[in-house]
CSV table of C-alpha atoms in Angstrom, one decimal:
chain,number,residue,atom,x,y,z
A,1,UNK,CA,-23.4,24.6,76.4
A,2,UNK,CA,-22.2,24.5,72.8
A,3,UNK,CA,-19.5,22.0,74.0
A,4,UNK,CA,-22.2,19.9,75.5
A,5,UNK,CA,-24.2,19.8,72.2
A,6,UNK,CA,-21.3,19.2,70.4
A,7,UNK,CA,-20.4,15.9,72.6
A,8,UNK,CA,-24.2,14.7,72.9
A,9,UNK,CA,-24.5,15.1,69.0
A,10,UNK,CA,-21.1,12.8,68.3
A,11,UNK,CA,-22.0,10.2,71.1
A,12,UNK,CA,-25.8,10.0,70.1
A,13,UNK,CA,-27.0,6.5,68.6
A,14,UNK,CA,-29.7,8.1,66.1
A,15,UNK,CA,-27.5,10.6,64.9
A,16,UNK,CA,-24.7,8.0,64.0
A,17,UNK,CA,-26.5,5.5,62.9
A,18,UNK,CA,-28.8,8.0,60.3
A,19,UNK,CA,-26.4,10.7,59.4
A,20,UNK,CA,-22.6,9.5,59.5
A,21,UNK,CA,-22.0,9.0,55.4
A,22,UNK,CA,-20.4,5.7,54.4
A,23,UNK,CA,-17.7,4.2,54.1
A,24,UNK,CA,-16.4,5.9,57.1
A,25,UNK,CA,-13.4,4.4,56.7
A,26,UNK,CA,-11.3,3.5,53.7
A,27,UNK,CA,-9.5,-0.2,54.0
A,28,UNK,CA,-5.9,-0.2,52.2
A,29,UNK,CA,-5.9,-2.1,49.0
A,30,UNK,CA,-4.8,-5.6,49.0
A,31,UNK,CA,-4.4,-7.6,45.3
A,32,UNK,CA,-4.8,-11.4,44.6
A,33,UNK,CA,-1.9,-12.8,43.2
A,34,UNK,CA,-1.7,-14.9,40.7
A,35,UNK,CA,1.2,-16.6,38.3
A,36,UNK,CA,0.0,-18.9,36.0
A,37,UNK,CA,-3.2,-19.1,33.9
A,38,UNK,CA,-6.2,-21.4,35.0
A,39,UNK,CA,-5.1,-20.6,38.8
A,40,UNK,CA,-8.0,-18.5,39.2
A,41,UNK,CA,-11.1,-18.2,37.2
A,42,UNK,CA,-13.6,-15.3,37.7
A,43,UNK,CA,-16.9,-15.0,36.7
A,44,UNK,CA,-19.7,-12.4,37.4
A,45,UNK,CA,-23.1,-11.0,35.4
A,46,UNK,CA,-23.2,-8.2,33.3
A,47,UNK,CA,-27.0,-7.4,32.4
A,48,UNK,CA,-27.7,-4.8,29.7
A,49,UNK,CA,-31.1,-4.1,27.5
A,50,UNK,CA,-31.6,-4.8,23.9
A,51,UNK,CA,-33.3,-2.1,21.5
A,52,UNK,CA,-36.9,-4.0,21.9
A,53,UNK,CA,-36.3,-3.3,25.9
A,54,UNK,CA,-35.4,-6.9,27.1
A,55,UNK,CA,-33.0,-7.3,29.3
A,56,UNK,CA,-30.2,-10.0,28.4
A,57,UNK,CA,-28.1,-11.7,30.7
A,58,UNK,CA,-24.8,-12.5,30.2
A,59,UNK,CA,-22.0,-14.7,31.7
A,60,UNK,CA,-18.1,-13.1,32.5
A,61,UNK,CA,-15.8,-16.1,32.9
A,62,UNK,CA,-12.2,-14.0,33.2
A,63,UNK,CA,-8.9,-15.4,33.8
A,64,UNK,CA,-7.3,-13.5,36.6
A,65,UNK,CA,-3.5,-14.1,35.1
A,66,UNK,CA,-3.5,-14.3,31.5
A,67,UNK,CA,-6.6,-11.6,31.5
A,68,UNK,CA,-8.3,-13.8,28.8
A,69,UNK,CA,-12.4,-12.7,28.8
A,70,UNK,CA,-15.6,-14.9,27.7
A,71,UNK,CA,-19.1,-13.4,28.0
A,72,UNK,CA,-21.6,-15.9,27.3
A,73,UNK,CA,-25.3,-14.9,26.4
A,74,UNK,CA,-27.9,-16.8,28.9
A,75,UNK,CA,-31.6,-16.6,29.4
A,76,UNK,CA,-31.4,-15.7,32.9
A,77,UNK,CA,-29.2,-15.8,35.5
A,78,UNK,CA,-30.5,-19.3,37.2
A,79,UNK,CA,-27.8,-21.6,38.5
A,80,UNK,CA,-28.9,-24.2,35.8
A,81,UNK,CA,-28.2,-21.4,33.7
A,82,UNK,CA,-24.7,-21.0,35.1
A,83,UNK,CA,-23.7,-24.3,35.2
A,84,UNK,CA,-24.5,-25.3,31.9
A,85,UNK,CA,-22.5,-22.7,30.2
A,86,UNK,CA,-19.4,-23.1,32.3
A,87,UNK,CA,-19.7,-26.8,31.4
A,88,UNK,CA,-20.0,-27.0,27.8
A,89,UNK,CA,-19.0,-23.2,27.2
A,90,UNK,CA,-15.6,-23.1,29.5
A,91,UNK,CA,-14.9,-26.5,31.4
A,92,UNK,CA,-14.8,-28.4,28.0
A,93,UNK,CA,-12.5,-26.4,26.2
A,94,UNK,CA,-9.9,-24.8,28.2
A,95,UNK,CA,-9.8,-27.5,30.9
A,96,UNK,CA,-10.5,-27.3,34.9
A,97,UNK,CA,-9.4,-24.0,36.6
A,98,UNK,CA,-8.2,-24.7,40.1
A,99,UNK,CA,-10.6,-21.8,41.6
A,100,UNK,CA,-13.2,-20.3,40.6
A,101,UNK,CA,-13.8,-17.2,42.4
A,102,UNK,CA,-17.6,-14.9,42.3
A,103,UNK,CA,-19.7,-12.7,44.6
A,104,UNK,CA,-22.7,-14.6,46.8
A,105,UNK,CA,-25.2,-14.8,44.6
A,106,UNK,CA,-27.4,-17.5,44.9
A,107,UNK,CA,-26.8,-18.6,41.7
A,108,UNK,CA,-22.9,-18.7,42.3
A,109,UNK,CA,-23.7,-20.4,45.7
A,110,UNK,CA,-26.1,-23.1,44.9
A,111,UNK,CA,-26.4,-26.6,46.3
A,112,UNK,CA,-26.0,-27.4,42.1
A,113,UNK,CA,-22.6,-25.4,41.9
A,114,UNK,CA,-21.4,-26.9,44.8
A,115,UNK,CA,-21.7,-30.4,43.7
A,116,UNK,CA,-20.4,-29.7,39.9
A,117,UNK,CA,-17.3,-28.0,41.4
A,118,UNK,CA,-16.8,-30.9,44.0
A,119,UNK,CA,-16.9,-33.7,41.5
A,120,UNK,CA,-14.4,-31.5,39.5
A,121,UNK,CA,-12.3,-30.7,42.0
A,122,UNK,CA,-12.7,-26.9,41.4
A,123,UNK,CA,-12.2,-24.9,44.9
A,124,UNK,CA,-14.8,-22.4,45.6
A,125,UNK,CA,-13.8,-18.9,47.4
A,126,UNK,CA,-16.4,-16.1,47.1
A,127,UNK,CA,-16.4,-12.0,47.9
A,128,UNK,CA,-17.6,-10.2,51.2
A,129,UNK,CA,-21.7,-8.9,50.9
A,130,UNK,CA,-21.6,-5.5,49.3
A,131,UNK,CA,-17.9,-5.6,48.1
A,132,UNK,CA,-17.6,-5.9,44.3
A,133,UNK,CA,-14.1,-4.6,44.9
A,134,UNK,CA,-13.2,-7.8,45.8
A,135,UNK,CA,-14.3,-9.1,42.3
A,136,UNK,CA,-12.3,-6.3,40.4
A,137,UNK,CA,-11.4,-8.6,37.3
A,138,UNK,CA,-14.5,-9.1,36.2
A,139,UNK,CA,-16.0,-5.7,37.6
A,140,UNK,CA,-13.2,-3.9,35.2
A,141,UNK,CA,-13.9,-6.3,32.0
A,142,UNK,CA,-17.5,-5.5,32.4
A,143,UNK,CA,-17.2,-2.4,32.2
A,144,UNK,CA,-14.7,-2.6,29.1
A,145,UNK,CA,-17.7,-4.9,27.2
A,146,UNK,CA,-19.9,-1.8,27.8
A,147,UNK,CA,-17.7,0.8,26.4
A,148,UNK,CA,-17.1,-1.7,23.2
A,149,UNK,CA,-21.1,-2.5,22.7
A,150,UNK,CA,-21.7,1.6,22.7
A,151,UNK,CA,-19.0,2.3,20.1
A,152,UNK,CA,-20.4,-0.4,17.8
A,153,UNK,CA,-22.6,1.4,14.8
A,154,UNK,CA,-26.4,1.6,15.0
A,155,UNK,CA,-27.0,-2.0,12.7
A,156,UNK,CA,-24.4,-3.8,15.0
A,157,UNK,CA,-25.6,-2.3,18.0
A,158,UNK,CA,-29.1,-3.7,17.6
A,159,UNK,CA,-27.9,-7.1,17.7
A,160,UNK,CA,-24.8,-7.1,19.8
A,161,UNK,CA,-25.8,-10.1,21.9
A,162,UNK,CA,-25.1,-11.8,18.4
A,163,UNK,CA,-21.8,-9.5,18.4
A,164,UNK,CA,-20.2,-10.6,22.0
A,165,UNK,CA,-18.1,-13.9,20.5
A,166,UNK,CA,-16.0,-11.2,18.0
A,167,UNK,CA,-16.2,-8.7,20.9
A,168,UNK,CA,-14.1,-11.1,23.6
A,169,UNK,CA,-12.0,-12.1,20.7
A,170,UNK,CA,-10.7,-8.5,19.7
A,171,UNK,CA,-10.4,-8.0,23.2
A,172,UNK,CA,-8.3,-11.6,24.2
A,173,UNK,CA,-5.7,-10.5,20.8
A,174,UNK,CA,-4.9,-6.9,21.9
A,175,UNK,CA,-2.3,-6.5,24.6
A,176,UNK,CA,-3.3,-5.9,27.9
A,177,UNK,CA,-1.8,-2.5,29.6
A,178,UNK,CA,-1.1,-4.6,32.5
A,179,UNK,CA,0.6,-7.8,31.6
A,180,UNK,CA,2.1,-6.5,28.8
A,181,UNK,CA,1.0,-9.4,26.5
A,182,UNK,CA,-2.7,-10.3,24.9
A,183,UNK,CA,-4.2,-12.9,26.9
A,184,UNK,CA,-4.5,-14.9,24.0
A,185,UNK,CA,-1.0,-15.6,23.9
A,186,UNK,CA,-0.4,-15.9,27.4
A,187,UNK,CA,-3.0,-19.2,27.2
A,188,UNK,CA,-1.8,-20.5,23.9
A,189,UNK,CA,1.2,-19.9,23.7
A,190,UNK,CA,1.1,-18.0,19.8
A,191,UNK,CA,-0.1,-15.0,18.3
A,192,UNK,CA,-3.1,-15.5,16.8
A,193,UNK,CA,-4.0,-15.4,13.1
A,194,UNK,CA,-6.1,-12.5,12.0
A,195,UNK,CA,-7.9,-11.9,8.6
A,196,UNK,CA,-6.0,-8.0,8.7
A,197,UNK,CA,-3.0,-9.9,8.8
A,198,UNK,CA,-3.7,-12.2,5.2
A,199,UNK,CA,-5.0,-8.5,4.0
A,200,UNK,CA,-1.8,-7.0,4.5
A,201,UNK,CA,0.1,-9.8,3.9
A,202,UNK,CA,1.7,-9.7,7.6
A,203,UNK,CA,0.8,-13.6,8.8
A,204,UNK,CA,3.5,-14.3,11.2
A,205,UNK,CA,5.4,-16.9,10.5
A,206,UNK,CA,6.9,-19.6,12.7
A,207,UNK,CA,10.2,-21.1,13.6
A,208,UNK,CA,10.4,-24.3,11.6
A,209,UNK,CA,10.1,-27.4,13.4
A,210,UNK,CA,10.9,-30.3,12.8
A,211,UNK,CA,9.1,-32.9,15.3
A,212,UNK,CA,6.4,-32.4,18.0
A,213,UNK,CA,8.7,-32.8,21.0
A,214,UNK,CA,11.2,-29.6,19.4
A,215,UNK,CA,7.3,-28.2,18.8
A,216,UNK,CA,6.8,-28.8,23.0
A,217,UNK,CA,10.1,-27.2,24.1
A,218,UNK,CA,9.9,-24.3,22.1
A,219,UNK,CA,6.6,-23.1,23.2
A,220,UNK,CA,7.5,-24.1,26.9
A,221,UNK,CA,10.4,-21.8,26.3
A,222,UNK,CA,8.2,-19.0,24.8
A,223,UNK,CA,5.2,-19.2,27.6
A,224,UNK,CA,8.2,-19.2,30.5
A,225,UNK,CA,9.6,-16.0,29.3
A,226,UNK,CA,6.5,-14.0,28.5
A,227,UNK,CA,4.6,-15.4,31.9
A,228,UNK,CA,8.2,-14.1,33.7
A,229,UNK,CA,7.7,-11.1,31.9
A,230,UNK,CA,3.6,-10.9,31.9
A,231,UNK,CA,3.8,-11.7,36.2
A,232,UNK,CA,6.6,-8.8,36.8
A,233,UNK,CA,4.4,-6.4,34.8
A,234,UNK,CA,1.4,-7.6,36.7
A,235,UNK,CA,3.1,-6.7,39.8
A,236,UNK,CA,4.6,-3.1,39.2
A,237,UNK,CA,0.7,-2.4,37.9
A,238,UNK,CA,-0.7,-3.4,41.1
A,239,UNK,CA,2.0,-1.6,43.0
A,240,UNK,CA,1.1,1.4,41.4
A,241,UNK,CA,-2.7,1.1,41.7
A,242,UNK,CA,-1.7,0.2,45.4
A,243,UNK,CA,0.3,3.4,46.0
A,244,UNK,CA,-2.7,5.6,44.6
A,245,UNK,CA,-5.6,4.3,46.3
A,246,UNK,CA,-4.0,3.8,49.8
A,247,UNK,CA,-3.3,7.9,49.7
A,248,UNK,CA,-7.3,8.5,50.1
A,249,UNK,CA,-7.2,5.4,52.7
A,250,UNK,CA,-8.4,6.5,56.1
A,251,UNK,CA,-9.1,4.7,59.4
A,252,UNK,CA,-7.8,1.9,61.7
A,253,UNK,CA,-7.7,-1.4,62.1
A,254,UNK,CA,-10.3,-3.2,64.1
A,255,UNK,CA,-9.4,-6.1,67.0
A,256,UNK,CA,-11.5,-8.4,68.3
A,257,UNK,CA,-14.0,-6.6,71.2
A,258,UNK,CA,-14.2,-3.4,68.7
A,259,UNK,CA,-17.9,-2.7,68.9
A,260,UNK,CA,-19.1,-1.7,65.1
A,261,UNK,CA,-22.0,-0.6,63.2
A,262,UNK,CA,-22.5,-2.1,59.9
A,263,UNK,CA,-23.9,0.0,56.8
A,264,UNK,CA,-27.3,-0.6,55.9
A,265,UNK,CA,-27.5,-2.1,51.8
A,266,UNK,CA,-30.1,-4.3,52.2
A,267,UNK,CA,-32.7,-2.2,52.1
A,268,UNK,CA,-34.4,-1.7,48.4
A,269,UNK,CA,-35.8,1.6,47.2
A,270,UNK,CA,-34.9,4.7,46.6
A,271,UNK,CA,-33.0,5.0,50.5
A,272,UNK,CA,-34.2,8.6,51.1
A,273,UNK,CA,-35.1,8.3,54.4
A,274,UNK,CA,-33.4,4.8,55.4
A,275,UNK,CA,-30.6,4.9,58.2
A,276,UNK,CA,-27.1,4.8,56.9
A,277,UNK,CA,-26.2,2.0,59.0
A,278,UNK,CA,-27.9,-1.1,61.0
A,279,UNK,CA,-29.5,-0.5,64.5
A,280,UNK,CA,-27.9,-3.1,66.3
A,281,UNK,CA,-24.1,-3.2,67.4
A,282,UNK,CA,-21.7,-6.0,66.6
A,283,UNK,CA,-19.1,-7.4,68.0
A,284,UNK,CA,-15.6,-8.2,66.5
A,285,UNK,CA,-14.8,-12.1,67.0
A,286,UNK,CA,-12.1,-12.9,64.4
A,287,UNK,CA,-9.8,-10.8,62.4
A,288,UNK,CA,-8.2,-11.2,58.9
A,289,UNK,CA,-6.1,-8.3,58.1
A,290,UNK,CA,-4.1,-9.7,55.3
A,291,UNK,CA,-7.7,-9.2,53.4
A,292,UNK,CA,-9.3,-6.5,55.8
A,293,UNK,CA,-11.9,-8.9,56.5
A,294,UNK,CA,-13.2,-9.2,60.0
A,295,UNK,CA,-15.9,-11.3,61.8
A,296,UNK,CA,-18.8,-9.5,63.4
A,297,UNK,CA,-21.2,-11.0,65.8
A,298,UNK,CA,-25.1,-10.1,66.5
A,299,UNK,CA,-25.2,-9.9,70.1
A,300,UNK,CA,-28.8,-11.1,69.9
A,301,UNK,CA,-28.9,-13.6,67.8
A,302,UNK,CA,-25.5,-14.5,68.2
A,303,UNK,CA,-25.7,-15.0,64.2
A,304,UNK,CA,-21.5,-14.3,62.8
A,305,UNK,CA,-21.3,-12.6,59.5
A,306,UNK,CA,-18.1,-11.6,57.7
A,307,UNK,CA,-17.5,-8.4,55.8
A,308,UNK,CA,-15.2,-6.1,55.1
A,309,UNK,CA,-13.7,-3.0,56.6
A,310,UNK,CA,-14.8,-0.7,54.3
A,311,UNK,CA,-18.7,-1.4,55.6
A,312,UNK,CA,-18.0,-1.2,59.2
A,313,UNK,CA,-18.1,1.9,61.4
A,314,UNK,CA,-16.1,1.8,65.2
A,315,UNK,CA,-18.4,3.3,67.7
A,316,UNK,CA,-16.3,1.4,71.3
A,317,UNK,CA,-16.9,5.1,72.4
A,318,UNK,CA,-20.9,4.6,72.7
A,319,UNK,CA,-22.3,3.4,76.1
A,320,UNK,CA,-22.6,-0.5,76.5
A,321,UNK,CA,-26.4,0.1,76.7
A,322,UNK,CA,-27.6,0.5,73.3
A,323,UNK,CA,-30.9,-0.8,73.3
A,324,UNK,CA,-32.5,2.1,74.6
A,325,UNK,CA,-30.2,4.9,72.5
A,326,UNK,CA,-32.9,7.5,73.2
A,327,UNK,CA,-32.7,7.0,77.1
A,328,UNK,CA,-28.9,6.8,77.2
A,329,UNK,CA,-28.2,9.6,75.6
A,330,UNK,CA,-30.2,11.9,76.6
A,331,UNK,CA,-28.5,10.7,80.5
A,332,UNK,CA,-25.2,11.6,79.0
A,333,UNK,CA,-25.7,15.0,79.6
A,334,UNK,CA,-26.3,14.9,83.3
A,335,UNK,CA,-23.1,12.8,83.6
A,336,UNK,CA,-20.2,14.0,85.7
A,337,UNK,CA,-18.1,11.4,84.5
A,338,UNK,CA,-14.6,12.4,82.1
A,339,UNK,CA,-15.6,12.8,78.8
A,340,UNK,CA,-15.3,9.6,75.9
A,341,UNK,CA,-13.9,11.1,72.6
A,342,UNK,CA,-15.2,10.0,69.3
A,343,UNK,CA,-11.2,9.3,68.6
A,344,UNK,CA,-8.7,8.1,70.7
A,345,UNK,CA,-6.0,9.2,68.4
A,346,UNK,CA,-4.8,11.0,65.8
A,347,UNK,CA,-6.7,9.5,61.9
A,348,UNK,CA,-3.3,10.0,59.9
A,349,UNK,CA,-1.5,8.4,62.3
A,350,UNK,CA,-3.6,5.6,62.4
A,351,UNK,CA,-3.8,5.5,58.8
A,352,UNK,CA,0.2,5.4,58.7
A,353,UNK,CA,0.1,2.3,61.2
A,354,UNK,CA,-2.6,1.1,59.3
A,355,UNK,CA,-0.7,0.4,56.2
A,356,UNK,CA,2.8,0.2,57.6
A,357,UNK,CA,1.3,-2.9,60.1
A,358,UNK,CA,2.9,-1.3,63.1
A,359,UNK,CA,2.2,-1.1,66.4
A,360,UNK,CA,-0.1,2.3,66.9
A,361,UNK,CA,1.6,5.4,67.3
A,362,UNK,CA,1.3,8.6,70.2
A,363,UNK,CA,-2.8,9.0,70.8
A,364,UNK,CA,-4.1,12.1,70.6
A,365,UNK,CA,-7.2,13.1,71.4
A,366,UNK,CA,-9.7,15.5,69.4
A,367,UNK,CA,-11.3,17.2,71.8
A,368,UNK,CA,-7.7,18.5,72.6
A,369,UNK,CA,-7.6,20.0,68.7
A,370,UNK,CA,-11.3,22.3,69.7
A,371,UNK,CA,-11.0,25.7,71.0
A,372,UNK,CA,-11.9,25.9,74.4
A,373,UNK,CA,-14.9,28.4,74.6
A,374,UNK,CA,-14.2,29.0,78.7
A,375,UNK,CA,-10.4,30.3,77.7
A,376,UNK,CA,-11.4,32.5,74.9
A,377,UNK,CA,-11.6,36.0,76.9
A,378,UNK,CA,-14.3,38.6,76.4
A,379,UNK,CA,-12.9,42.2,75.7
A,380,UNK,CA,-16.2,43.6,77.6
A,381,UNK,CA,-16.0,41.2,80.5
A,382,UNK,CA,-12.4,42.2,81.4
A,383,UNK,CA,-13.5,45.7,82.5
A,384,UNK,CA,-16.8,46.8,85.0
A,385,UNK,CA,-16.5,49.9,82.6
A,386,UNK,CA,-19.4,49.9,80.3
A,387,UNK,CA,-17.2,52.3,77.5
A,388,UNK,CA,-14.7,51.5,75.0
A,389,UNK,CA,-11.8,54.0,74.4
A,390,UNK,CA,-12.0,56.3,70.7
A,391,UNK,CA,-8.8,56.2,68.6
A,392,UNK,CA,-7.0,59.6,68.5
A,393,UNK,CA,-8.6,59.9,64.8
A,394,UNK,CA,-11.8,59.2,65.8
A,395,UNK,CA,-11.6,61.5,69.0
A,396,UNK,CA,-10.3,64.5,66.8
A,397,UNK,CA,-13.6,64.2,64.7
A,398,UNK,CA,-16.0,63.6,66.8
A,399,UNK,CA,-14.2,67.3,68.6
A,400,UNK,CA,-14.5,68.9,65.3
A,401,UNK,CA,-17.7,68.3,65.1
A,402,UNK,CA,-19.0,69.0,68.4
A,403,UNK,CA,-17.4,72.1,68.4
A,404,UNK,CA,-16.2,72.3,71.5
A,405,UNK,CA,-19.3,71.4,73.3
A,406,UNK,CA,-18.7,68.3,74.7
A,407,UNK,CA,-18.2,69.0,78.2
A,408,UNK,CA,-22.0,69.6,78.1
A,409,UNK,CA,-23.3,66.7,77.0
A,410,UNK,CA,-25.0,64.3,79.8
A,411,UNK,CA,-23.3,61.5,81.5
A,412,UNK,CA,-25.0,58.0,80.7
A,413,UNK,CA,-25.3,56.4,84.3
A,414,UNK,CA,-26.1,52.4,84.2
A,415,UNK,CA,-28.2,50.7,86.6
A,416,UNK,CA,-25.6,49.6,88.6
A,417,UNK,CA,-23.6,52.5,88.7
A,418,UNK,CA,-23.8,56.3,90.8
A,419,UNK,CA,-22.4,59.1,88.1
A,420,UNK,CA,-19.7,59.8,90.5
A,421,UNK,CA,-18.2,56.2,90.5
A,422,UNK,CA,-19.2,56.1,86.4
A,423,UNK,CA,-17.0,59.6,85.9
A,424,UNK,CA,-14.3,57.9,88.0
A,425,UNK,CA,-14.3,54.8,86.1
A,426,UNK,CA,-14.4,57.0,82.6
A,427,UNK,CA,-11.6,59.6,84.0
A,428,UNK,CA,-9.4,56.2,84.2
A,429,UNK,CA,-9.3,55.0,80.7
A,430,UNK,CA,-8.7,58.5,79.0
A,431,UNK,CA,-6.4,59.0,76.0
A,432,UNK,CA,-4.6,61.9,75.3
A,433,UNK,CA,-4.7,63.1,71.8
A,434,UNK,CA,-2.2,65.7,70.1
A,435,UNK,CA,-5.1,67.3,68.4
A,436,UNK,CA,-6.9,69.1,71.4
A,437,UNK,CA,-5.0,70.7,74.8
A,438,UNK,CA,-3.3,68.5,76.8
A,439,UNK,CA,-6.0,69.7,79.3
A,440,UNK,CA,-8.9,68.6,77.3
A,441,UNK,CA,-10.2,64.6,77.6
A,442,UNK,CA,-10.7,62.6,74.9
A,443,UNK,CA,-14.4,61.3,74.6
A,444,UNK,CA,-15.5,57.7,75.0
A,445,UNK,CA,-18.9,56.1,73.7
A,446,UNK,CA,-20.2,54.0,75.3
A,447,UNK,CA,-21.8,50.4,74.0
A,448,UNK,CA,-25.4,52.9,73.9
A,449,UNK,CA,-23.1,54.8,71.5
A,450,UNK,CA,-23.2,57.9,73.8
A,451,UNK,CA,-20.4,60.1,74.2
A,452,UNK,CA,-18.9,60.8,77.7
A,453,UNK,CA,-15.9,62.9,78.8
């Protein structure tokens, strides 16, 4: 029975779709690559209160290569709002990127972005729902702006949208752990000139030159070697943060037919009591695995939506009817049919094929891994005898104590049982003990705790 519970509990629809935790699974990490600044531009919102309460908006624009950050103070977050700033703020002073890159928000995704970034022949690539991991730039500057706005002293503090132009600038002149280089030299091409520098009389001074063209071929020179340099560090950083986040990666990779739950964010409120994932089952129609981004289709509406691994859950194991969980389930049971695991094989070694992109490896299953109750043998079912031999220790006490007067005491006879076959049965699991006569039998007691010869 246990096993039974055990199976109808895994397979049941209300239990998977309102207890599994998410992610289930854990997609391995796959970086954007990028080698020369303005390839790709990403920009996000970071919101964060003033000391009156009042919540300002604010505009990330990050470079993805050179690491070079702008946050720009907005009154809300409006695609007007956006627009205007990346115009005048971005657009007309570092140039056109080729692709600009964001989450879909309906701001980032207007009908007014679309048309600005068409007539400047900016491309337009967006994140999965619910994935700011695929936005990590700008997620990781954002984060860096907070820690700088909390260290500033109580008088800056209280004004820091005033302070986030001198912010973005100490940040773009100090080297980046992961190029190697401050993004401000990776866009222009020069270190730039600092008033602690005139202080301490440490201005850097240039190579002489002696025409514009000499001017041209220098700093072509000196932007080749550190973006060589900046691109190499780039990679052995993301190599590294590859190697330590794909050890906690877990799962498989999905193929088109894989039916899968997807996790429930779009619900508001506190979530206490909302499922963990969506009712309804999709189906897989279209795979990216170079991004771990797959296709899922709404059987019923026959509506497509793409999003990562990391928010789907496999359930090919469930029955095809799903619409009526309660019903299906609960005819599991009285199935006679071989058993569906919740695995068909073995989650490291999927995981292993998973990031090495090989074909899957041996399957095995996890019911095979439980203890079979049915084997597991019952020391009191193995004998009709209702008794359980003493140890010699125990049998030398117990015939101190009794003084002798054992062979008095009365026999226990069970229901099933006549005292001459019970004394029979007794006689034939005796142990002989050095402490009494050889003559004498050892007591047993039986599960009553009564002693019998």
């Amino acid at each position: 029975m246990e096993r039974d519970v055990i199976n109808h509990v895994r397979k049941c629809f209300r239990c998977i779709v309102g207890k599994t935790p998410e992610p289930h699974g854990r997609a391995p990490l796959e970086s954007i690559q990028t080698s020369e600044p303005m390839e790709l531009v990403c920009i996000d919102f970071w919101t964060a209160e003033q000391t009156d309460k009042k919540c300002v908006d604010v505009l990330v624009v990050t470079d993805h290569f050179s690491k070079m950050a702008h946050a720009f103070p907005c009154k809300n977050q409006s695609a007007k709002q956006v627009a205007r700033r990346l115009w005048s703020d971005f657009f007309c002073v570092y140039g056109f990127p080729k692709r600009i890159h964001s989450d879909q928000g309906a701001n980032f995704e207007s009908s007014l972005m679309k048309e600005l970034l068409a007539l400047s022949g900016v491309q337009k690539s967006h994140t999965t729902p619910y994935h700011p991991m695929g936005n990590g730039i700008t997620e990781r500057f954002n984060r860096t702006l907070g820690n700088m706005i909390r260290a500033l002293p109580p008088q800056s503090k209280a004004r820091w949208p005033q302070m986030l132009q001198m912010l973005t600038f100490c940040y773009n002149c100090t080297e980046h752990e992961t190029t190697g280089f401050a993004p401000f030299y990776l866009m222009f091409g020069r270190v730039p000139r600092l008033p602690v520098d005139i202080v301490f009389q440490h201005v850097l001074e240039g190579t002489p030159v002696v025409d514009h063209h000499e001017f041209i071929a220098a700093l072509r020179r000196d932007l080749a070697e550190a973006s060589r340099i900046a691109l190499q560090n780039s990679r052995t950083a993301q190599a590294r943060q590859t190697e330590n986040y794909n050890r906690k990666a877990k799962g498989a990779a999905l193929v088109v037919g894989d039916q899968v739950l997807l996790a429930n964010r779009g619900e508001r409120g506190k979530r206490k009591v909302a499922d963990k994932w969506v009712s309804t089952v999709f189906e897989v129609v279209s795979v990216r695995p170079g991004v771990n981004v797959y296709s899922i289709k709404d059987p019923d509406t026959q509506k497509v939506k793409t999003v990562h691994r990391n928010l789907l859950l496999p359930v090919s194991f469930l029955s095809s009817n799903v619409e009526s969980p309660c019903a299906s389930n609960c005819s599991s049971l009285a199935n006679d049919g071989p058993e569906i695991p919740v695995e068909t094989q073995d989650s490291e070694t999927r995981t292993i094929n998973w990031l090495l992109n090989t074909e899957n490896g041996s399957h095995q299953s996890v019911e095979a891994s439980l203890v079979d109750e049915e084997t597991v043998s019952d020391p009191f079912a193995e004998s009709d005898v209702d008794s359980v031999a003493l140890s010699p220790c125990d049998s030398a006490s117990i015939c101190a104590e009794s003084d002798g007067a054992l062979s008095q005491l009365p026999i226990s006879v069970g229901d099933h049982t006549t005292p001459e076959n019970h004394s029979e049965l007794a006689s034939a699991n005796v142990v002989t003990c050095d402490a009494v006569a050889d003559a004498q039998l050892l007591p047993v007691r039986t599960r009553a705790g009564r002693l019998v010869n």
